[in-house]
Amino acid sequence: MTDEPEDCTVIATSPSAKPAATKRAQLVVLAGSNVGEMYDLQGTSVIGRGREADIRLNGDGVSRQHARIIVGNATAELEDLGSTNGVFVNGDRVTHCQLQPGDKIRLGRVTILRFAYQDEIDEGFQRVMFESASRDALTQAYNKRFFLERLGSEFAFAIRHASALSLVIFDLDHFKKINDTYGHLGGDYVLATLAKQVLATVRSEDIFARYGGEEFVIISRGVDLASTGLLSERVRTLIERTVFEYEGKRIPVTISLGVSAMPHADIKTPEDLIARADKALYEAKRTGRNKTIRDGDF
């Protein structure tokens, strides 16, 4: 026997076989208020926070018309449109440059984009990776890490533009009793079912996250305290009326909610917004549970 390498067998491609997937130019948001979103690029695309922008990004420090990307057959050009805070590619400030796959673009203070050429498989993988990193496995709500990052960017945006931002914190009433009575699997069923109901109720632009254990949060941009109080009541009533049935047994479920909002003279940091909502939640639980309490109503 000889140690010669084996011949490679060439398999002819059938004429009916599917052609290789076409890769599309895309921007992937790595950091900022639109984190995880992907945008297809074709021809000329203006990036900014204004309504006239093709790709709208609401990050702190993003100008109304911040930058422009022009995609050709095999090229992509990035141009600063006179933005206030500049355009940075891989850490260097630029006014005009040719983009390469993998380049990281920073707009404003916190928004970071990655330029790439992706096919459907790449895009699907990217979405799976983002979801696994940012979602709570049991409830499919966003996780605490994502919530804190997003709250920071939303808070900065609200301060910069003197706009409304509200926060709801709620938890299940007597959840320990549910776990003790129906077991942890029964408790998990209640958490997952509750989250599914809330996800179907809040706006697509709202951030619904699991804050920890049986505690959840909702961030609502551009919504004042009174309107968020109404949203909280809708959520409370929805959960109270939802049928939770596990292994043939009905489980009574209610929630208590605390609401805070800005602008507010005493709210200077994201932690202040959390603390005031948490204090309102404590008051809701102290005064009987299954109710909404707004900051300032006690």
GROMACS .gro file of C-alpha atoms in nm, residues 18-158:
model
  141
   18LYS     CA    1  -3.056   2.607  -0.672
   19PRO     CA    2  -2.797   2.876  -0.740
   20ALA     CA    3  -2.591   3.012  -0.454
   21ALA     CA    4  -2.781   3.263  -0.242
   22THR     CA    5  -2.729   3.625  -0.338
   23LYS     CA    6  -2.564   3.836  -0.070
   24ARG     CA    7  -2.716   4.175   0.004
   25ALA     CA    8  -2.550   4.480   0.150
   26GLN     CA    9  -2.683   4.537   0.502
   27LEU     CA   10  -2.638   4.742   0.815
   28VAL     CA   11  -2.671   4.563   1.149
   29VAL     CA   12  -2.726   4.773   1.462
   30LEU     CA   13  -2.481   4.652   1.727
   31ALA     CA   14  -2.548   4.919   1.992
   32GLY     CA   15  -2.800   5.196   2.050
   33SER     CA   16  -3.178   5.224   2.070
   34ASN     CA   17  -3.235   5.012   1.756
   35VAL     CA   18  -2.996   4.733   1.857
   36GLY     CA   19  -3.050   4.406   1.669
   37GLU     CA   20  -3.227   4.559   1.370
   38MET     CA   21  -3.102   4.494   1.016
   39TYR     CA   22  -3.146   4.718   0.715
   40ASP     CA   23  -3.105   4.621   0.350
   41LEU     CA   24  -2.905   4.870   0.145
   42GLN     CA   25  -2.975   4.940  -0.220
   43GLY     CA   26  -2.885   5.252  -0.414
   44THR     CA   27  -2.878   5.561  -0.189
   45SER     CA   28  -2.991   5.545   0.175
   46VAL     CA   29  -2.998   5.840   0.415
   47ILE     CA   30  -2.945   5.755   0.782
   48GLY     CA   31  -3.079   5.979   1.059
   49ARG     CA   32  -3.351   6.035   1.316
   50GLY     CA   33  -3.571   6.256   1.097
   51ARG     CA   34  -3.887   6.137   0.925
   52GLU     CA   35  -3.725   6.193   0.586
   53ALA     CA   36  -3.445   5.942   0.660
   54ASP     CA   37  -3.455   5.604   0.483
   55ILE     CA   38  -3.303   5.438   0.790
   56ARG     CA   39  -3.437   5.597   1.107
   57LEU     CA   40  -3.218   5.563   1.415
   58ASN     CA   41  -3.320   5.732   1.739
   59GLY     CA   42  -2.989   5.709   1.923
   60ASP     CA   43  -2.857   5.996   2.132
   61GLY     CA   44  -2.658   6.237   1.918
   62VAL     CA   45  -2.789   6.115   1.581
   63SER     CA   46  -2.873   6.410   1.353
   64ARG     CA   47  -3.193   6.433   1.150
   65GLN     CA   48  -2.992   6.356   0.835
   66HIS     CA   49  -2.668   6.217   0.969
   67ALA     CA   50  -2.504   6.018   0.688
   68ARG     CA   51  -2.560   5.868   0.345
   69ILE     CA   52  -2.463   5.528   0.205
   70ILE     CA   53  -2.446   5.470  -0.170
   71VAL     CA   54  -2.431   5.104  -0.272
   72GLY     CA   55  -2.320   5.006  -0.622
   73ASN     CA   56  -2.258   4.669  -0.786
   74ALA     CA   57  -1.946   4.598  -0.580
   75THR     CA   58  -1.891   4.915  -0.379
   76ALA     CA   59  -2.038   5.100  -0.085
   77GLU     CA   60  -1.959   5.463  -0.005
   78LEU     CA   61  -2.031   5.635   0.326
   79GLU     CA   62  -2.065   6.014   0.350
   80ASP     CA   63  -2.118   6.244   0.648
   81LEU     CA   64  -2.405   6.485   0.574
   82GLY     CA   65  -2.276   6.756   0.804
   83SER     CA   66  -2.382   6.585   1.124
   84THR     CA   67  -2.329   6.752   1.461
   85ASN     CA   68  -2.144   6.464   1.624
   86GLY     CA   69  -1.964   6.313   1.326
   87VAL     CA   70  -1.933   5.976   1.156
   88PHE     CA   71  -1.667   5.730   1.273
   89VAL     CA   72  -1.552   5.415   1.092
   90ASN     CA   73  -1.348   5.169   1.301
   91GLY     CA   74  -1.275   5.451   1.545
   92ASP     CA   75  -1.163   5.713   1.292
   93ARG     CA   76  -1.373   6.017   1.206
   94VAL     CA   77  -1.450   6.034   0.834
   95THR     CA   78  -1.633   6.264   0.595
   96HIS     CA   79  -1.629   6.017   0.305
   97CYS     CA   80  -1.494   5.664   0.271
   98GLN     CA   81  -1.529   5.331   0.093
   99LEU     CA   82  -1.685   5.072   0.324
  100GLN     CA   83  -1.547   4.721   0.360
  101PRO     CA   84  -1.736   4.418   0.498
  102GLY     CA   85  -1.710   4.414   0.876
  103ASP     CA   86  -1.654   4.789   0.913
  104LYS     CA   87  -1.806   4.933   1.230
  105ILE     CA   88  -1.974   5.272   1.196
  106ARG     CA   89  -2.050   5.495   1.495
  107LEU     CA   90  -2.310   5.769   1.468
  108GLY     CA   91  -2.370   6.004   1.759
  109ARG     CA   92  -2.275   5.889   2.106
  110VAL     CA   93  -2.396   5.530   2.131
  111THR     CA   94  -2.521   5.403   1.795
  112ILE     CA   95  -2.287   5.148   1.636
  113LEU     CA   96  -2.358   4.977   1.302
  114ARG     CA   97  -2.178   4.697   1.122
  115PHE     CA   98  -2.162   4.694   0.742
  116ALA     CA   99  -2.182   4.349   0.585
  117TYR     CA  100  -2.284   4.148   0.282
  118GLN     CA  101  -2.526   3.878   0.396
  119ASP     CA  102  -2.751   3.615   0.242
  120GLU     CA  103  -3.063   3.470   0.404
  121ILE     CA  104  -2.859   3.214   0.598
  122ASP     CA  105  -2.628   3.483   0.737
  123GLU     CA  106  -2.925   3.702   0.826
  124GLY     CA  107  -3.108   3.416   0.996
  125PHE     CA  108  -2.799   3.329   1.199
  126GLN     CA  109  -2.755   3.694   1.297
  127ARG     CA  110  -3.114   3.712   1.420
  128VAL     CA  111  -3.083   3.389   1.618
  129MET     CA  112  -2.764   3.511   1.782
  130PHE     CA  113  -2.924   3.844   1.874
  131GLU     CA  114  -3.238   3.681   2.011
  132SER     CA  115  -3.043   3.431   2.220
  133ALA     CA  116  -2.829   3.709   2.366
  134SER     CA  117  -3.111   3.953   2.441
  135ARG     CA  118  -3.418   3.740   2.521
  136ASP     CA  119  -3.518   3.556   2.835
  137ALA     CA  120  -3.541   3.189   2.739
  138LEU     CA  121  -3.858   3.113   2.938
  139THR     CA  122  -4.076   3.414   2.862
  140GLN     CA  123  -3.924   3.549   2.536
  141ALA     CA  124  -3.932   3.895   2.692
  142TYR     CA  125  -3.607   4.089   2.670
  143ASN     CA  126  -3.361   4.009   2.947
  144LYS     CA  127  -3.239   4.240   3.222
  145ARG     CA  128  -2.910   4.323   3.052
  146PHE     CA  129  -3.087   4.435   2.734
  147PHE     CA  130  -3.340   4.634   2.939
  148LEU     CA  131  -3.070   4.826   3.126
  149GLU     CA  132  -2.877   4.903   2.806
  150ARG     CA  133  -3.190   5.019   2.626
  151LEU     CA  134  -3.311   5.225   2.922
  152GLY     CA  135  -2.979   5.408   2.924
  153SER     CA  136  -3.002   5.502   2.556
  154GLU     CA  137  -3.372   5.592   2.578
  155PHE     CA  138  -3.308   5.806   2.885
  156ALA     CA  139  -3.029   5.995   2.707
  157PHE     CA  140  -3.256   6.053   2.407
  158ALA     CA  141  -3.540   6.181   2.628
   0.00000   0.00000   0.00000
